[in-house]
Every structure is written in structure tokens, then in C-alpha cells.
PDB file of C-alpha atoms and ligand atoms in Angstrom:
ATOM      1  CA  MET A  18     121.734  11.791-122.984  1.00 64.00           C
ATOM      2  CA  THR A  19     125.673  11.634-122.241  1.00 70.00           C
ATOM      3  CA  ALA A  20     127.319   8.143-123.390  1.00 70.00           C
ATOM      4  CA  ALA A  21     127.275   5.735-120.494  1.00 72.00           C
ATOM      5  CA  ARG A  22     130.898   4.347-119.940  1.00 76.00           C
ATOM      6  CA  PRO A  23     131.160   0.753-119.221  1.00 77.00           C
ATOM      7  CA  ALA A  24     133.181  -0.365-116.736  1.00 80.00           C
ATOM      8  CA  GLY A  25     136.392  -2.471-118.025  1.00 82.00           C
ATOM      9  CA  GLY A  26     138.545  -1.480-121.160  1.00 96.00           C
ATOM     10  CA  VAL A  27     140.875   1.488-121.093  1.00 98.00           C
ATOM     11  CA  PHE A  28     140.299   4.521-123.493  1.00 98.00           C
ATOM     12  CA  VAL A  29     143.488   6.060-124.315  1.00 98.00           C
ATOM     13  CA  THR A  30     143.709   9.136-126.652  1.00 98.00           C
ATOM     14  CA  PHE A  31     146.551  10.350-128.217  1.00 98.00           C
ATOM     15  CA  GLU A  32     146.666  14.261-128.569  1.00 98.00           C
ATOM     16  CA  GLY A  33     148.931  17.312-129.513  1.00 97.00           C
ATOM     17  CA  GLY A  34     149.790  19.358-132.478  1.00 94.00           C
ATOM     18  CA  ASP A  35     150.409  18.279-136.154  1.00 92.00           C
ATOM     19  CA  GLY A  36     153.627  15.894-137.106  1.00 92.00           C
ATOM     20  CA  GLY A  37     154.295  15.293-133.381  1.00 95.00           C
ATOM     21  CA  GLY A  38     154.209  11.741-133.647  1.00 97.00           C
ATOM     22  CA  LYS A  39     150.843  10.841-132.373  1.00 97.00           C
ATOM     23  CA  THR A  40     150.053   7.966-135.067  1.00 97.00           C
ATOM     24  CA  THR A  41     153.481   6.625-135.068  1.00 98.00           C
ATOM     25  CA  GLN A  42     153.329   6.191-131.383  1.00 98.00           C
ATOM     26  CA  LEU A  43     149.844   4.604-131.332  1.00 98.00           C
ATOM     27  CA  ARG A  44     150.326   2.037-133.544  1.00 98.00           C
ATOM     28  CA  ARG A  45     153.960   1.088-131.686  1.00 98.00           C
ATOM     29  CA  LEU A  46     151.586   1.221-128.477  1.00 98.00           C
ATOM     30  CA  ALA A  47     149.178  -1.121-130.057  1.00 98.00           C
ATOM     31  CA  ALA A  48     151.621  -3.223-131.264  1.00 98.00           C
ATOM     32  CA  ASP A  49     153.211  -3.654-127.388  1.00 97.00           C
ATOM     33  CA  LEU A  50     149.690  -4.149-125.716  1.00 97.00           C
ATOM     34  CA  ARG A  51     148.792  -6.710-128.535  1.00 97.00           C
ATOM     35  CA  ALA A  52     151.988  -8.642-127.901  1.00 96.00           C
ATOM     36  CA  ALA A  53     151.042  -8.594-124.500  1.00 95.00           C
ATOM     37  CA  GLY A  54     147.614 -10.318-125.089  1.00 95.00           C
ATOM     38  CA  ARG A  55     145.494  -7.315-124.767  1.00 96.00           C
ATOM     39  CA  GLU A  56     142.646  -6.679-127.431  1.00 97.00           C
ATOM     40  CA  VAL A  57     143.238  -3.601-129.152  1.00 98.00           C
ATOM     41  CA  VAL A  58     141.103  -1.149-131.085  1.00 98.00           C
ATOM     42  CA  GLU A  59     142.776   1.664-133.346  1.00 98.00           C
ATOM     43  CA  THR A  60     141.105   4.281-134.123  1.00 98.00           C
ATOM     44  CA  ARG A  61     140.736   8.046-135.026  1.00 97.00           C
ATOM     45  CA  GLU A  62     138.818  11.146-135.081  1.00 97.00           C
ATOM     46  CA  PRO A  63     136.693  12.316-136.874  1.00 95.00           C
ATOM     47  CA  GLY A  64     135.789   8.716-137.937  1.00 96.00           C
ATOM     48  CA  GLY A  65     136.271   5.737-136.651  1.00 97.00           C
ATOM     49  CA  ALA A  66     133.004   4.252-137.341  1.00 97.00           C
ATOM     50  CA  PRO A  67     131.332   4.302-140.730  1.00 98.00           C
ATOM     51  CA  GLY A  68     128.607   6.753-140.244  1.00 97.00           C
ATOM     52  CA  ALA A  69     131.410   8.805-138.690  1.00 98.00           C
ATOM     53  CA  GLU A  70     133.625   8.565-141.322  1.00 96.00           C
ATOM     54  CA  GLU A  71     130.540   9.591-143.654  1.00 96.00           C
ATOM     55  CA  ILE A  72     130.391  12.799-141.443  1.00 95.00           C
ATOM     56  CA  ARG A  73     134.423  13.355-141.685  1.00 93.00           C
ATOM     57  CA  SER A  74     133.821  13.414-145.634  1.00 92.00           C
ATOM     58  CA  LEU A  75     131.157  15.839-145.403  1.00 92.00           C
ATOM     59  CA  VAL A  76     133.150  17.902-143.144  1.00 87.00           C
ATOM     60  CA  LEU A  77     136.690  17.683-144.778  1.00 83.00           C
ATOM     61  CA  GLU A  78     135.285  17.764-148.397  1.00 84.00           C
ATOM     62  CA  GLY A  79     133.713  20.773-150.524  1.00 79.00           C
ATOM     63  CA  ALA A  80     134.482  24.014-150.128  1.00 82.00           C
ATOM     64  CA  ALA A  81     136.273  25.611-147.488  1.00 75.00           C
ATOM     65  CA  GLY A  82     132.957  27.732-146.185  1.00 80.00           C
ATOM     66  CA  ARG A  83     130.446  25.060-147.185  1.00 87.00           C
ATOM     67  CA  TRP A  84     129.524  24.740-143.045  1.00 87.00           C
ATOM     68  CA  SER A  85     129.070  27.762-140.884  1.00 87.00           C
ATOM     69  CA  PRO A  86     131.852  27.104-137.614  1.00 86.00           C
ATOM     70  CA  VAL A  87     128.773  26.057-135.035  1.00 90.00           C
ATOM     71  CA  THR A  88     127.366  23.761-137.972  1.00 91.00           C
ATOM     72  CA  GLU A  89     130.994  22.191-138.436  1.00 88.00           C
ATOM     73  CA  LEU A  90     131.056  22.146-134.671  1.00 92.00           C
ATOM     74  CA  LEU A  91     127.579  19.908-134.430  1.00 94.00           C
ATOM     75  CA  LEU A  92     128.909  17.766-137.225  1.00 94.00           C
ATOM     76  CA  PHE A  93     132.115  16.664-135.327  1.00 94.00           C
ATOM     77  CA  ASN A  94     130.000  16.467-132.261  1.00 96.00           C
ATOM     78  CA  ALA A  95     127.544  13.932-134.488  1.00 97.00           C
ATOM     79  CA  ALA A  96     130.528  11.862-135.448  1.00 98.00           C
ATOM     80  CA  ARG A  97     132.054  11.607-131.963  1.00 98.00           C
ATOM     81  CA  ARG A  98     128.517  10.334-131.108  1.00 98.00           C
ATOM     82  CA  ASP A  99     128.384   7.857-133.467  1.00 98.00           C
ATOM     83  CA  HIS A 100     132.484   6.661-132.995  1.00 98.00           C
ATOM     84  CA  LEU A 101     131.641   6.451-129.265  1.00 98.00           C
ATOM     85  CA  GLU A 102     128.249   4.449-129.806  1.00 98.00           C
ATOM     86  CA  ARG A 103     129.623   2.072-132.449  1.00 98.00           C
ATOM     87  CA  THR A 104     133.281   1.590-132.045  1.00 98.00           C
ATOM     88  CA  VAL A 105     134.463   3.107-128.852  1.00 98.00           C
ATOM     89  CA  LEU A 106     131.952   1.994-126.202  1.00 97.00           C
ATOM     90  CA  PRO A 107     131.463  -1.563-127.133  1.00 97.00           C
ATOM     91  CA  ALA A 108     134.849  -2.071-127.385  1.00 98.00           C
ATOM     92  CA  LEU A 109     135.491  -0.781-123.997  1.00 97.00           C
ATOM     93  CA  ALA A 110     132.450  -3.091-122.936  1.00 96.00           C
ATOM     94  CA  ARG A 111     134.181  -6.166-123.927  1.00 96.00           C
ATOM     95  CA  GLY A 112     137.653  -4.920-122.033  1.00 96.00           C
ATOM     96  CA  ALA A 113     139.673  -3.967-124.874  1.00 98.00           C
ATOM     97  CA  ALA A 114     142.087  -1.189-125.100  1.00 98.00           C
ATOM     98  CA  VAL A 115     140.911   1.635-127.263  1.00 98.00           C
ATOM     99  CA  LEU A 116     143.708   3.649-128.625  1.00 98.00           C
ATOM    100  CA  CYS A 117     142.537   6.929-130.284  1.00 98.00           C
ATOM    101  CA  ASP A 118     144.118   9.427-132.474  1.00 98.00           C
ATOM    102  CA  ARG A 119     142.824  12.706-131.616  1.00 97.00           C
ATOM    103  CA  PHE A 120     139.668  13.274-130.063  1.00 98.00           C
ATOM    104  CA  ALA A 121     137.785  16.094-127.953  1.00 98.00           C
ATOM    105  CA  ASP A 122     140.941  17.937-126.750  1.00 97.00           C
ATOM    106  CA  SER A 123     141.699  18.697-130.412  1.00 95.00           C
ATOM    107  CA  THR A 124     138.445  20.519-130.762  1.00 94.00           C
ATOM    108  CA  ARG A 125     138.847  22.002-127.824  1.00 95.00           C
ATOM    109  CA  VAL A 126     142.653  23.264-128.721  1.00 93.00           C
ATOM    110  CA  TYR A 127     142.209  24.113-132.260  1.00 87.00           C
ATOM    111  CA  GLN A 128     138.826  25.905-132.039  1.00 82.00           C
ATOM    112  CA  SER A 129     140.280  27.967-129.316  1.00 82.00           C
ATOM    113  CA  CYS A 130     143.301  28.585-131.131  1.00 80.00           C
ATOM    114  CA  ALA A 131     141.508  29.433-134.466  1.00 70.00           C
ATOM    115  CA  ARG A 132     139.505  32.512-132.277  1.00 65.00           C
ATOM    116  CA  ASP A 133     142.761  33.763-131.235  1.00 61.00           C
ATOM    117  CA  ALA A 134     143.124  37.346-132.343  1.00 37.00           C
ATOM    118  CA  ASP A 135     146.597  36.782-133.614  1.00 41.00           C
ATOM    119  CA  ALA A 136     145.954  33.706-135.559  1.00 42.00           C
ATOM    120  CA  PRO A 137     145.467  33.473-139.198  1.00 43.00           C
ATOM    121  CA  ASP A 138     142.326  34.609-140.504  1.00 43.00           C
ATOM    122  CA  HIS A 139     139.430  31.889-139.900  1.00 39.00           C
ATOM    123  CA  SER A 140     139.322  31.269-143.887  1.00 37.00           C
ATOM    124  CA  ARG A 141     142.801  30.171-143.716  1.00 37.00           C
ATOM    125  CA  ALA A 142     142.506  28.117-140.574  1.00 38.00           C
ATOM    126  CA  HIS A 143     139.176  26.720-141.594  1.00 36.00           C
ATOM    127  CA  GLY A 144     139.154  25.467-144.911  1.00 33.00           C
ATOM    128  CA  ALA A 145     141.956  27.141-147.891  1.00 30.00           C
ATOM    129  CA  GLY A 146     144.672  26.882-144.974  1.00 31.00           C
ATOM    130  CA  ALA A 147     144.394  23.474-143.939  1.00 33.00           C
ATOM    131  CA  PRO A 148     146.495  20.893-145.084  1.00 33.00           C
ATOM    132  CA  ASP A 149     145.545  19.478-148.260  1.00 30.00           C
ATOM    133  CA  GLN A 150     144.516  15.579-148.030  1.00 29.00           C
ATOM    134  CA  SER A 151     146.902  15.044-150.797  1.00 29.00           C
ATOM    135  CA  SER A 152     150.324  15.826-149.931  1.00 31.00           C
ATOM    136  CA  ALA A 153     153.084  13.329-149.967  1.00 29.00           C
ATOM    137  CA  ARG A 154     153.507  13.352-146.138  1.00 31.00           C
ATOM    138  CA  ASP A 155     149.902  12.093-145.625  1.00 34.00           C
ATOM    139  CA  ALA A 156     149.501  10.240-148.540  1.00 31.00           C
ATOM    140  CA  ASP A 157     149.619   7.203-146.261  1.00 33.00           C
ATOM    141  CA  ALA A 158     148.611   8.235-142.889  1.00 33.00           C
ATOM    142  CA  PRO A 159     145.187   7.014-141.311  1.00 34.00           C
ATOM    143  CA  ASP A 160     144.424  10.630-140.440  1.00 36.00           C
ATOM    144  CA  GLN A 161     144.343  14.137-141.990  1.00 36.00           C
ATOM    145  CA  SER A 162     144.840  16.184-138.850  1.00 41.00           C
ATOM    146  CA  SER A 163     144.644  19.828-139.218  1.00 52.00           C
ATOM    147  CA  ALA A 164     142.919  23.089-138.156  1.00 51.00           C
ATOM    148  CA  ARG A 165     139.870  22.162-140.144  1.00 54.00           C
ATOM    149  CA  ASP A 166     140.001  18.489-139.258  1.00 50.00           C
ATOM    150  CA  ALA A 167     140.668  18.180-135.766  1.00 51.00           C
ATOM    151  CA  GLY A 168     138.211  21.016-134.367  1.00 50.00           C
ATOM    152  CA  ALA A 169     135.696  23.628-135.415  1.00 48.00           C
ATOM    153  CA  PRO A 170     137.347  26.701-135.665  1.00 53.00           C
ATOM    154  CA  GLY A 171     135.186  29.611-134.601  1.00 68.00           C
ATOM    155  CA  ALA A 172     133.075  28.181-132.150  1.00 81.00           C
ATOM    156  CA  ALA A 173     132.786  29.638-129.017  1.00 87.00           C
ATOM    157  CA  PRO A 174     134.409  27.472-126.285  1.00 90.00           C
ATOM    158  CA  GLN A 175     131.426  27.522-124.146  1.00 92.00           C
ATOM    159  CA  MET A 176     129.541  25.899-126.828  1.00 94.00           C
ATOM    160  CA  VAL A 177     132.142  23.400-127.597  1.00 94.00           C
ATOM    161  CA  GLU A 178     132.458  22.515-123.849  1.00 96.00           C
ATOM    162  CA  ALA A 179     128.267  22.228-123.362  1.00 96.00           C
ATOM    163  CA  LEU A 180     127.671  20.665-126.554  1.00 96.00           C
ATOM    164  CA  HIS A 181     130.700  17.997-124.853  1.00 97.00           C
ATOM    165  CA  ALA A 182     128.907  17.784-121.633  1.00 97.00           C
ATOM    166  CA  LEU A 183     125.668  16.956-123.501  1.00 97.00           C
ATOM    167  CA  VAL A 184     126.371  14.508-126.191  1.00 97.00           C
ATOM    168  CA  ILE A 185     129.419  12.879-125.572  1.00 98.00           C
ATOM    169  CA  GLY A 186     129.725  13.454-121.397  1.00 96.00           C
ATOM    170  CA  MET A 187     133.183  11.173-121.198  1.00 96.00           C
ATOM    171  CA  GLU A 188     136.805  11.656-121.046  1.00 97.00           C
ATOM    172  CA  PRO A 189     139.313   9.189-121.857  1.00 98.00           C
ATOM    173  CA  ASP A 190     141.199   7.709-119.212  1.00 98.00           C
ATOM    174  CA  LEU A 191     144.178   8.662-119.964  1.00 98.00           C
ATOM    175  CA  THR A 192     145.234  11.385-122.784  1.00 98.00           C
ATOM    176  CA  LEU A 193     148.912  10.978-124.271  1.00 98.00           C
ATOM    177  CA  ILE A 194     150.001  14.501-125.448  1.00 98.00           C
ATOM    178  CA  LEU A 195     152.531  14.498-127.736  1.00 98.00           C
ATOM    179  CA  ASP A 196     155.195  17.617-127.311  1.00 98.00           C
ATOM    180  CA  LEU A 197     157.181  18.592-129.769  1.00 98.00           C
ATOM    181  CA  ASP A 198     158.538  22.037-131.183  1.00 97.00           C
ATOM    182  CA  PRO A 199     156.634  23.035-134.159  1.00 95.00           C
ATOM    183  CA  GLU A 200     159.853  23.460-136.053  1.00 94.00           C
ATOM    184  CA  LEU A 201     160.707  19.771-135.274  1.00 94.00           C
ATOM    185  CA  ALA A 202     157.823  18.485-136.416  1.00 92.00           C
ATOM    186  CA  LEU A 203     158.136  20.621-139.887  1.00 89.00           C
ATOM    187  CA  ALA A 204     161.523  18.980-139.962  1.00 88.00           C
ATOM    188  CA  ARG A 205     160.420  15.531-139.515  1.00 89.00           C
ATOM    189  CA  GLY A 206     157.760  15.966-142.257  1.00 80.00           C
ATOM    190  CA  LEU A 207     160.457  17.534-144.495  1.00 76.00           C
ATOM    191  CA  ALA A 208     162.686  14.587-143.705  1.00 77.00           C
ATOM    192  CA  ARG A 209     159.999  12.183-145.088  1.00 76.00           C
ATOM    193  CA  GLY A 210     159.989  14.488-148.084  1.00 73.00           C
ATOM    194  CA  GLY A 211     156.310  15.969-148.051  1.00 72.00           C
ATOM    195  CA  ASP A 212     156.305  19.891-148.792  1.00 70.00           C
ATOM    196  CA  GLU A 213     154.877  20.543-145.720  1.00 65.00           C
ATOM    197  CA  THR A 214     152.848  23.277-146.798  1.00 70.00           C
ATOM    198  CA  ARG A 215     150.553  22.811-144.017  1.00 64.00           C
ATOM    199  CA  PHE A 216     153.048  24.889-141.647  1.00 67.00           C
ATOM    200  CA  GLU A 217     153.476  27.410-144.239  1.00 68.00           C
ATOM    201  CA  ARG A 218     150.067  27.774-144.845  1.00 73.00           C
ATOM    202  CA  LEU A 219     148.983  27.628-140.819  1.00 78.00           C
ATOM    203  CA  GLY A 220     152.166  29.364-139.897  1.00 86.00           C
ATOM    204  CA  LEU A 221     154.756  28.714-136.986  1.00 88.00           C
ATOM    205  CA  GLY A 222     152.656  31.061-134.789  1.00 90.00           C
ATOM    206  CA  PHE A 223     149.849  28.757-135.344  1.00 90.00           C
ATOM    207  CA  HIS A 224     151.389  25.819-134.490  1.00 93.00           C
ATOM    208  CA  THR A 225     153.011  27.300-131.645  1.00 95.00           C
ATOM    209  CA  ARG A 226     149.288  28.111-130.327  1.00 94.00           C
ATOM    210  CA  ILE A 227     148.339  24.933-130.710  1.00 95.00           C
ATOM    211  CA  ARG A 228     151.075  23.443-128.564  1.00 97.00           C
ATOM    212  CA  ASP A 229     150.913  25.968-125.944  1.00 97.00           C
ATOM    213  CA  GLY A 230     147.077  25.306-125.879  1.00 96.00           C
ATOM    214  CA  PHE A 231     147.603  21.818-125.365  1.00 98.00           C
ATOM    215  CA  ARG A 232     150.369  22.346-122.738  1.00 98.00           C
ATOM    216  CA  ALA A 233     147.744  24.345-120.743  1.00 97.00           C
ATOM    217  CA  LEU A 234     145.320  21.423-120.975  1.00 97.00           C
ATOM    218  CA  ALA A 235     147.740  19.008-119.806  1.00 98.00           C
ATOM    219  CA  ALA A 236     148.292  21.303-116.673  1.00 97.00           C
ATOM    220  CA  ALA A 237     144.554  21.972-116.194  1.00 97.00           C
ATOM    221  CA  HIS A 238     143.512  17.909-115.991  1.00 97.00           C
ATOM    222  CA  PRO A 239     146.829  16.569-114.411  1.00 97.00           C
ATOM    223  CA  ALA A 240     144.756  13.223-113.616  1.00 97.00           C
ATOM    224  CA  ARG A 241     144.188  12.253-117.103  1.00 98.00           C
ATOM    225  CA  CYS A 242     146.932  14.004-119.404  1.00 98.00           C
ATOM    226  CA  ARG A 243     150.656  13.134-119.503  1.00 98.00           C
ATOM    227  CA  LEU A 244     152.977  15.360-121.576  1.00 98.00           C
ATOM    228  CA  ILE A 245     155.193  13.324-123.918  1.00 98.00           C
ATOM    229  CA  ASP A 246     158.661  14.782-124.745  1.00 98.00           C
ATOM    230  CA  ALA A 247     158.370  13.688-128.411  1.00 98.00           C
ATOM    231  CA  ARG A 248     161.805  14.847-128.874  1.00 98.00           C
ATOM    232  CA  GLY A 249     164.284  12.020-130.020  1.00 97.00           C
ATOM    233  CA  GLU A 250     164.031   8.693-131.770  1.00 97.00           C
ATOM    234  CA  PRO A 251     160.746   6.741-131.963  1.00 98.00           C
ATOM    235  CA  ASP A 252     161.850   4.181-129.489  1.00 98.00           C
ATOM    236  CA  GLU A 253     162.608   6.748-126.721  1.00 98.00           C
ATOM    237  CA  VAL A 254     159.526   8.548-127.300  1.00 98.00           C
ATOM    238  CA  ALA A 255     157.783   4.789-127.224  1.00 98.00           C
ATOM    239  CA  ALA A 256     159.463   4.275-123.779  1.00 97.00           C
ATOM    240  CA  ARG A 257     157.747   7.439-122.437  1.00 98.00           C
ATOM    241  CA  VAL A 258     154.773   6.727-123.931  1.00 98.00           C
ATOM    242  CA  ARG A 259     154.748   2.923-122.144  1.00 97.00           C
ATOM    243  CA  ALA A 260     156.024   4.498-119.093  1.00 97.00           C
ATOM    244  CA  ALA A 261     153.246   6.872-118.795  1.00 97.00           C
ATOM    245  CA  ALA A 262     150.673   4.198-119.878  1.00 98.00           C
ATOM    246  CA  ALA A 263     151.630   1.652-117.749  1.00 96.00           C
ATOM    247  CA  ALA A 264     149.386   2.737-114.684  1.00 95.00           C
ATOM    248  CA  HIS A 265     146.195   2.084-116.653  1.00 96.00           C
ATOM    249  CA  LEU A 266     147.793  -0.836-118.565  1.00 96.00           C
ATOM    250  CA  PRO A 267     149.607  -2.830-116.310  1.00 93.00           C
ATOM    251  CA  GLU A 268     150.531  -5.168-118.891  1.00 91.00           C
ATOM    252  CA  LEU A 269     152.962  -3.128-120.559  1.00 92.00           C
ATOM    253  CA  ALA A 270     155.478  -3.977-117.723  1.00 85.00           C
ATOM    254  CA  GLY A 271     157.502  -6.350-119.099  1.00 69.00           C
ATOM    255  CA  THR A 272     156.928  -4.958-123.219  1.00 65.00           C
ATOM    256  CA  GLY A 273     158.941  -3.487-125.506  1.00 62.00           C
ATOM    257  CA  ALA A 274     162.796  -4.040-126.114  1.00 51.00           C
ATOM    258  CA  PRO A 275     165.428  -2.781-123.013  1.00 48.00           C
ATOM    259  CA  ARG A 276     166.399   0.429-124.079  1.00 45.00           C
ATOM    260  CA  ALA A 277     168.899   2.396-122.277  1.00 42.00           C
ATOM    261  CA  GLY A 278     166.943   4.877-120.086  1.00 42.00           C
ATOM    262  CA  ASP A 279     163.413   3.335-120.004  1.00 41.00           C
ATOM    263  CA  ALA A 280     163.466   1.719-116.560  1.00 39.00           C
ATOM    264  CA  THR A 281     165.826   3.686-114.823  1.00 36.00           C
ATOM    265  CA  GLY A 282     164.716   7.637-115.603  1.00 36.00           C
ATOM    266  CA  ALA A 283     168.473   7.934-117.020  1.00 35.00           C
ATOM    267  CA  PRO A 284     169.365  11.375-118.853  1.00 34.00           C
ATOM    268  CA  ARG A 285     168.072  11.250-121.914  1.00 37.00           C
ATOM    269  CA  ALA A 286     169.578  13.567-124.779  1.00 35.00           C
ATOM    270  CA  GLU A 287     166.778  15.785-124.320  1.00 34.00           C
ATOM    271  CA  ALA A 288     166.988  16.206-120.509  1.00 33.00           C
ATOM    272  CA  GLY A 289     167.798  19.188-118.854  1.00 33.00           C
ATOM    273  CA  THR A 290     166.948  21.670-121.490  1.00 35.00           C
ATOM    274  CA  GLY A 291     163.365  23.064-120.176  1.00 36.00           C
ATOM    275  CA  ALA A 292     161.178  21.254-122.223  1.00 36.00           C
ATOM    276  CA  PRO A 293     158.140  19.305-120.468  1.00 36.00           C
ATOM    277  CA  ARG A 294     159.108  15.627-119.448  1.00 36.00           C
ATOM    278  CA  ALA A 295     156.715  12.905-120.279  1.00 36.00           C
ATOM    279  CA  GLU A 296     156.129  12.368-116.582  1.00 36.00           C
ATOM    280  CA  ALA A 297     156.637  16.027-115.120  1.00 34.00           C
ATOM    281  CA  GLY A 298     154.456  17.744-112.594  1.00 33.00           C
ATOM    282  CA  THR A 299     151.561  14.909-112.811  1.00 34.00           C
ATOM    283  CA  GLY A 300     151.951  13.248-109.204  1.00 33.00           C
ATOM    284  CA  ALA A 301     150.593  10.163-111.045  1.00 35.00           C
ATOM    285  CA  PRO A 302     152.077   6.726-110.301  1.00 34.00           C
ATOM    286  CA  ARG A 303     154.436   5.553-112.600  1.00 35.00           C
ATOM    287  CA  ALA A 304     153.974   2.137-112.993  1.00 34.00           C
ATOM    288  CA  GLY A 305     156.425   1.595-115.861  1.00 34.00           C
ATOM    289  CA  ASP A 306     159.336   2.847-114.007  1.00 33.00           C
ATOM    290  CA  ASP A 307     159.639  -0.589-112.761  1.00 34.00           C
ATOM    291  CA  ALA A 308     159.079  -2.269-116.047  1.00 30.00           C
TER     292      ALA A 308
HETATM  293  N1  ATP B1535     160.435  10.633-133.267  1.00 55.10           N
HETATM  294  C1  ATP B1535     160.432  10.367-134.315  1.00 55.10           C
HETATM  295  N2  ATP B1535     161.814  11.059-134.858  1.00 55.10           N
HETATM  296  C2  ATP B1535     161.987  11.288-136.239  1.00 55.10           C
HETATM  297  N3  ATP B1535     160.744  11.341-137.076  1.00 55.10           N
HETATM  298  C3  ATP B1535     159.474  10.792-136.701  1.00 55.10           C
HETATM  299  C4  ATP B1535     159.592  10.404-135.221  1.00 55.10           C
HETATM  300  N4  ATP B1535     158.213   9.906-135.095  1.00 55.10           N
HETATM  301  C5  ATP B1535     157.579   9.892-136.219  1.00 55.10           C
HETATM  302  N5  ATP B1535     158.345  10.660-136.949  1.00 55.10           N
HETATM  303  C6  ATP B1535     157.619  10.918-138.334  1.00 55.10           C
HETATM  304  O1  ATP B1535     157.612  12.180-138.225  1.00 55.10           O
HETATM  305  C7  ATP B1535     156.476  12.456-139.123  1.00 55.10           C
HETATM  306  C8  ATP B1535     155.066  12.718-138.455  1.00 55.10           C
HETATM  307  O2  ATP B1535     155.069  11.621-137.560  1.00 55.10           O
HETATM  308  P1  ATP B1535     153.271  10.822-137.147  1.00 55.10           P
HETATM  309  O3  ATP B1535     152.742  10.662-138.293  1.00 55.10           O
HETATM  310  O4  ATP B1535     153.307  10.035-136.360  1.00 55.10           O
HETATM  311  O5  ATP B1535     152.718  12.184-136.383  1.00 55.10           O
HETATM  312  P2  ATP B1535     151.377  13.011-136.288  1.00 55.10           P
HETATM  313  O6  ATP B1535     151.503  13.611-134.940  1.00 55.10           O
HETATM  314  O7  ATP B1535     150.701  11.425-136.301  1.00 55.10           O
HETATM  315  O8  ATP B1535     151.056  13.620-137.383  1.00 55.10           O
HETATM  316  P3  ATP B1535     149.764  14.226-138.091  1.00 55.10           P
HETATM  317  O9  ATP B1535     149.111  15.460-137.055  1.00 55.10           O
HETATM  318  O10 ATP B1535     149.876  14.567-139.455  1.00 55.10           O
HETATM  319  O11 ATP B1535     148.817  12.918-138.194  1.00 55.10           O
HETATM  320  C9  ATP B1535     156.187  10.912-139.895  1.00 55.10           C
HETATM  321  O12 ATP B1535     157.129  11.232-141.051  1.00 55.10           O
HETATM  322  C10 ATP B1535     156.859   9.822-139.074  1.00 55.10           C
HETATM  323  O13 ATP B1535     157.466   8.858-139.634  1.00 55.10           O
HETATM  324 MG1   MG B1536     148.722  11.267-137.184  1.00 55.10          MG
END
């Protein structure tokens, strides 16, 4: 039985590769929405509910080969189902904005990339190669995104989709995909003082395939997904996020400190380099443009 989607509320997920700014931007959007008087629930996957957090521990702790890929996929789905039942759906029923750090798209993209013939061997992506949870960079982070905890490397894509349809059966109203060159993401982590061994262990090629996977997903689901150019200062990225989210969250109009380029779409530092623009190609209304 799939989860019934209550009317009311807005379900927004933040997706993208490691270190692209998901958590940073989720928090900023949450603050903007709260300032505008909206109830906001900030949550994450895997986890986001007491039972789901226990399942998260089951998946993330212990030996790398503790679970087979299929068992791990089932655990991810169990956690997601619990998260939906206990946290997401009740919040949506109250009319809240639910902002979720990773969701089903991470499972789709990471497992697909981990199955790629050119990917690092599965044992690395699956466990030993996954970022450890004690790196300086992750010490205060609410999530430990990685090939291992974002998806279920090795499970067949058909199984991933079939299980999703069967036990989850709903998609976010809006998915914001933070798009950033993995080398820039690495530099940000290094700037913070982390050792960023995750990049070394999984390899730049792997992270590039993850990026490509999310871009393909955005192209395949233009009504739901918005690719957000994650380059530039956090303020600049936040303005793009607000613009992309305003169609679903009209109260964002008029929030945020006024910043050059927010409302006008004026040239940005990165414009013209061929990188995806936040709003490019989706054909979606851009309510935030008029803010
Ligand atoms: N626009 C930005 N410019 C420079 N540094 C940034 C920017 N946004 C975030 N950062 C920094 O980059 C690092 C990664 O950001 P953040 O944790 O938000 O990304 P994430 O996508 O949630 O990462 P993870 O995949 O590890 O969860 C953090 O140190 C953060 O402070
Ligand atoms: Mg994060």
C-alpha cells in the first residue's frame, strides 16, 4: 500500500552530489519560510523519524558487507516508509512545508552509478569506500551523505523503482538539485578543514557520474525537479533556491535580504559558462522572479 498524500503542505527535497550545499541551503530556506510565518519541518534521509533513525544505524554501522545490496535496499525503503508515515505525511497534513535532505532520488542515482561498470568496485562504494562518519567536515553535519547512505549500491534499477512504487508511491512536490562540479565541492570541504577522504576513496569519476545522474534525472522530470546552479556565495545560491521554490511557496516572495540579481535575473558571476542555470529549461513559472 502506497503512502497517501494529504492535501495541503508542500514537500520539498534537496538532492545532489556530496558537498554541493544541500544542508546549507535547506537551512536557509527553512529560516526564510519560518520568517514568513510558515510551519517548517526540516528532515533528512535515511532517518527523519525515530524508527527510521534506528534503521539508518543498521545500514551505516557495522561491517561493509553486513547487508546484501537487496537487503540494504529494503532497509532504505523501510526507513523511508517509516519517515513518511511518522514525519512527512503528518506534517503535510498540518499544512507544513517539509524540507527533506535527500530522498528517493538519491537512492535512484547512487545505486545506478554504483552499478556502472566503470564505477569503483562495489565493496568500496558500498562500505569501505564510503565516507566515514568522523571526518572533520561531517562532525556537525546532520547527515552523512555518501554512496552508502544515500542509496543502495548494487540493487537493480528496476527493483529500486518497483519497490518505490509499491511502498512509497509518492514524489516530492519540488526537488531542488544542487548542481556543482565535484572539484568545487571538494575545494569547499577542504576550505572548511576536512580531509575530504571521501572524494579520494570514491574518486572524482564516481562523483562526476553522480552529478551527471542527477542532471539526467532533472531533465527527465522537469515538472518536479529544478537544477540549481550551486556555484557562488551561499547568498547567491539561496536566491536561486528561493526563485525556484517560490512557485510552490508563494510566501517566499518578499523574503530574504535584497541582493543584486535576485529579482532581475541579472548576470551572475558564473553566467555564460555553459553550466546549468537554476531555472533553465524547465518551463516552470518563476514566481520568485517578481519578488
Ligand atoms: N555557496 C557556498 N560557497 C562556499 N562554501 C559553501 C557554500 N555552500 C556550502 N558551503 C560549505 O561547503 C561545505 C558543504 O556544504 P553542505 O554541507 O551544505 O553540503 P551538502 O550537500 O549538505 O554536503 P553533504 O553531501 O556532505 O551532506 C560546508 O563546509 C559548507 O559550509
Ligand atoms: Mg548535507
